[in-house]
XYZ file of C-alpha atoms in Angstrom:
209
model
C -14.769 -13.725 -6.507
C -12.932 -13.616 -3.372
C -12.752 -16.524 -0.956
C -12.554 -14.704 2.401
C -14.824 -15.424 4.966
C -15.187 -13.237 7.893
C -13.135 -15.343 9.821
C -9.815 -14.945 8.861
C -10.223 -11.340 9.883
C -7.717 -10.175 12.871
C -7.996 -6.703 14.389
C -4.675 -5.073 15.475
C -5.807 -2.143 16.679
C -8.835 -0.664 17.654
C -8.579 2.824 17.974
C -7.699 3.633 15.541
C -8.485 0.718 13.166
C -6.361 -1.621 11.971
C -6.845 -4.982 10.728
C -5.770 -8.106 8.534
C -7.762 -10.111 6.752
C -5.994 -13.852 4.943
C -7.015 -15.396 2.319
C -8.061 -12.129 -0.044
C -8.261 -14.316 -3.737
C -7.272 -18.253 -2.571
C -5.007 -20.265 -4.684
C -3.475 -20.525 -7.558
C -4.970 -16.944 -7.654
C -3.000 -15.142 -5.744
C 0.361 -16.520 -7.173
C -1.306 -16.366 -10.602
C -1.566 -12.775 -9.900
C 1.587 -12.100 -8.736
C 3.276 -13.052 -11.889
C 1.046 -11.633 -13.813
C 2.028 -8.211 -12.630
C 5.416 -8.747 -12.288
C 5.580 -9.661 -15.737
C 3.082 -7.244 -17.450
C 3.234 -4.141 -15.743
C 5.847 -0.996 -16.584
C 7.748 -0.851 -13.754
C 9.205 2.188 -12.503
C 11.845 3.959 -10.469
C 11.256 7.348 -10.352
C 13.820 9.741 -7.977
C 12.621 12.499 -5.390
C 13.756 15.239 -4.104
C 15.085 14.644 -0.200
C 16.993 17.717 1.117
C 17.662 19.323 -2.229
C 18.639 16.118 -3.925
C 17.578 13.775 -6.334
C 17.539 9.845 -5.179
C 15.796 6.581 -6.666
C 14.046 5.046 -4.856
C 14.823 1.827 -3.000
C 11.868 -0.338 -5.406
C 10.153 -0.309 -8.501
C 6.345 1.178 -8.803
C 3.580 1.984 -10.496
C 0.743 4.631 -9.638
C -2.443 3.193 -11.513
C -6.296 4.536 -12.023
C -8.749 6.744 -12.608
C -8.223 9.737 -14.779
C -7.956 12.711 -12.630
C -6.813 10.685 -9.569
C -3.438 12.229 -9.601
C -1.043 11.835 -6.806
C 1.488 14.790 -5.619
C 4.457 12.658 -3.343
C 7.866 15.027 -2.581
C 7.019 17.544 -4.654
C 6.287 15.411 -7.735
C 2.506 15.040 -9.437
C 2.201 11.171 -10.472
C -0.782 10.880 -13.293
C -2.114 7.182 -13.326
C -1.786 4.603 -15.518
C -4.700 2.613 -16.890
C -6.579 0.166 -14.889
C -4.934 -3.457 -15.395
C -7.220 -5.952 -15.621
C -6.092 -8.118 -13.056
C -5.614 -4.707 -10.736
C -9.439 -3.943 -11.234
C -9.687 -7.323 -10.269
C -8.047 -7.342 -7.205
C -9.677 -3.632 -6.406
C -13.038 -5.815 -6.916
C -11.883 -8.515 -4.507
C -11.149 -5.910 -1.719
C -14.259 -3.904 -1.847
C -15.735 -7.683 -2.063
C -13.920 -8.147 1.127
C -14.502 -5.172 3.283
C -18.236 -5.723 2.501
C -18.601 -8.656 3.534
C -17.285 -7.509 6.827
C -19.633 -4.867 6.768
C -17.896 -1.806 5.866
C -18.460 0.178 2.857
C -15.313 1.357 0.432
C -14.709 2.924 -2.585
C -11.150 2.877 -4.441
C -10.473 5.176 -8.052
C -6.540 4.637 -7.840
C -3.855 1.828 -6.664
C -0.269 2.789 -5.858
C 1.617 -0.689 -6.454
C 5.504 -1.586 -5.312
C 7.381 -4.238 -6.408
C 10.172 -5.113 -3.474
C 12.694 -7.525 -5.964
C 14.532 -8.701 -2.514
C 14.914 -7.801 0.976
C 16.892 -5.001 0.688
C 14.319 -2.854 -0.917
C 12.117 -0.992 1.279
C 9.826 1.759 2.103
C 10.789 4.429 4.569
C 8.593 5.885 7.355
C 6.009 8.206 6.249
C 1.566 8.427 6.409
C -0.442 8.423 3.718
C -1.744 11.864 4.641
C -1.714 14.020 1.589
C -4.282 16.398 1.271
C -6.172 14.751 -2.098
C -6.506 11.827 0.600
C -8.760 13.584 2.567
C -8.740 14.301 6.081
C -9.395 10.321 7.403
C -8.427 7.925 4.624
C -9.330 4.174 4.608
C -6.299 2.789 2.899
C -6.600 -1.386 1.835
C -3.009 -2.984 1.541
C -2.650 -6.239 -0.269
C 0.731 -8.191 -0.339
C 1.598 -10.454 -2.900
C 4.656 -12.758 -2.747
C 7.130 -12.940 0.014
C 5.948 -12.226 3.606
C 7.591 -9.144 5.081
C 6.112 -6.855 8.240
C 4.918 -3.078 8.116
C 6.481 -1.756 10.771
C 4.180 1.067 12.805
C 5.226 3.868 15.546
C 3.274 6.332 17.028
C 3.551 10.010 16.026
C 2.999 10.879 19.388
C 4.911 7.907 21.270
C 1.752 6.897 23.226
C 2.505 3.509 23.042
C 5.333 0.909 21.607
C 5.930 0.317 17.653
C 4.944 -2.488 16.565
C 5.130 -5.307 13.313
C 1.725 -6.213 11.400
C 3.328 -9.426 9.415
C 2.084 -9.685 5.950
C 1.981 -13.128 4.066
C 1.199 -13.281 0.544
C -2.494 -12.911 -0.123
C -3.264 -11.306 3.024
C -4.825 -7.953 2.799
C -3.785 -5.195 5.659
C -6.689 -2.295 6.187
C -6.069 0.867 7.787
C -9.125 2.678 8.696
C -9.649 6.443 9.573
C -7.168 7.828 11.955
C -4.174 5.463 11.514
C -2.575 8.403 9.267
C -3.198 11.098 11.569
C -1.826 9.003 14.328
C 1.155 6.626 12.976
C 3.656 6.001 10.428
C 4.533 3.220 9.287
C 7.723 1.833 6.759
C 8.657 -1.549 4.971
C 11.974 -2.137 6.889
C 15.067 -4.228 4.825
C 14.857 -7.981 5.628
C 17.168 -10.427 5.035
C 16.517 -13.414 3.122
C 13.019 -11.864 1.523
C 12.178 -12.505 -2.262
C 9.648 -10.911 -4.498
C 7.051 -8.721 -2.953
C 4.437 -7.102 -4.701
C 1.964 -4.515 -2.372
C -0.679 -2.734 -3.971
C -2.299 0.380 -1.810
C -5.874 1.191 -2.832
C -7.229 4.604 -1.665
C -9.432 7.045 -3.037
C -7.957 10.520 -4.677
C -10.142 13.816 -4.386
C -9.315 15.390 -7.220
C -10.912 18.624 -6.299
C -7.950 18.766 -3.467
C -5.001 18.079 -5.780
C -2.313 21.360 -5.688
C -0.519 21.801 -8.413
């Protein structure tokens, strides 16, 4: 059961939307979670293909749900693992959350990405693959040490900007902010553990093989 209240909700943009909510599971949850999956979950470090070449990637991760909620990222099809229990749970908390603030979401896969330090990041890209459908609502929570998303406009309407993420804070971006940013998890100095876990939901009728 989460212990959000509508409160702690802060919109960052609102067109298109973007918000943070604090406060997702309370404490010791939220630290008893982020050990958990640090600890229990097979982390991986697959490499893609950039320009004709194979590279790892710069963090650990693990694509997780449904059945036929396969991903395809850089050429590469990513069947899920099994729900973990404490995943589902989280997945519960956040569909707990979002209804609570009156909007109605639906999640049948997780991509998860364990940052060990600073250094490791995410580089810019949207989450706009076709199985994602045309305006995904994509629910962020951040686990562990707090590190910002950093956002620019595809079009450069307007200035990039940081949306800072603390531990236990969950980061939604509604329809639109695909279509209309990127965003990337920039190296920081001095940053331990991180743990994010991306809900959306897959269409498996749009997967391409």
């Amino acid at each position: 059961m989460t212990q959000l209240s509508l409160s702690s909700r802060e919109t960052l943009l609102g067109d298109p939307p973007l918000a943070r909510f604090s406060r997702l599971l309370g404490e010791p949850a939220a630290t008893q979670a982020l050990t958990r999956l640090d600890r229990e979950l097979d982390w991986q470090r697959p490499s893609l293909r950039l320009y004709g070449r194979e590279h790892p990637i710069p963090r650990h991760q693990v694509w997780m749900g449904s059945p036929d909620a396969r991903y395809r990222y850089s050429g590469r099809n990513f069947c899920p693992e099994a729900w973990h229990p404490e995943v589902a749970a989280i997945r519960d908390a956040v569909v707990e959350c979002l209804a609570a603030a009156g909007q109605s979401a639906r999640f049948n896969s997780v991509l998860l990405n364990r940052y060990a330090d600073g250094e490791e990041r995410m580089g810019w890209h949207s989450d706009d693959e076709p199985e994602l459908g045309a305006a995904p609502l994509i629910a962020a929570v951040s686990l562990g040490a707090e590190r910002p998303l950093r956002f620019r406009w595809k079009q450069r309407e307007a200035e990039a900007f940081n949306a800072w993420l603390p531990h236990d804070s969950l980061l939604v971006m509604g329809p639109g902010v695909q279509r209309r940013l990127q965003h990337a998890l920039l190296p920081r100095r001095h940053r331990g553990l991180r743990i994010s876990l991306t809900f959306r939901w897959v269409h498996p009728s749009r997967i391409h093989d």
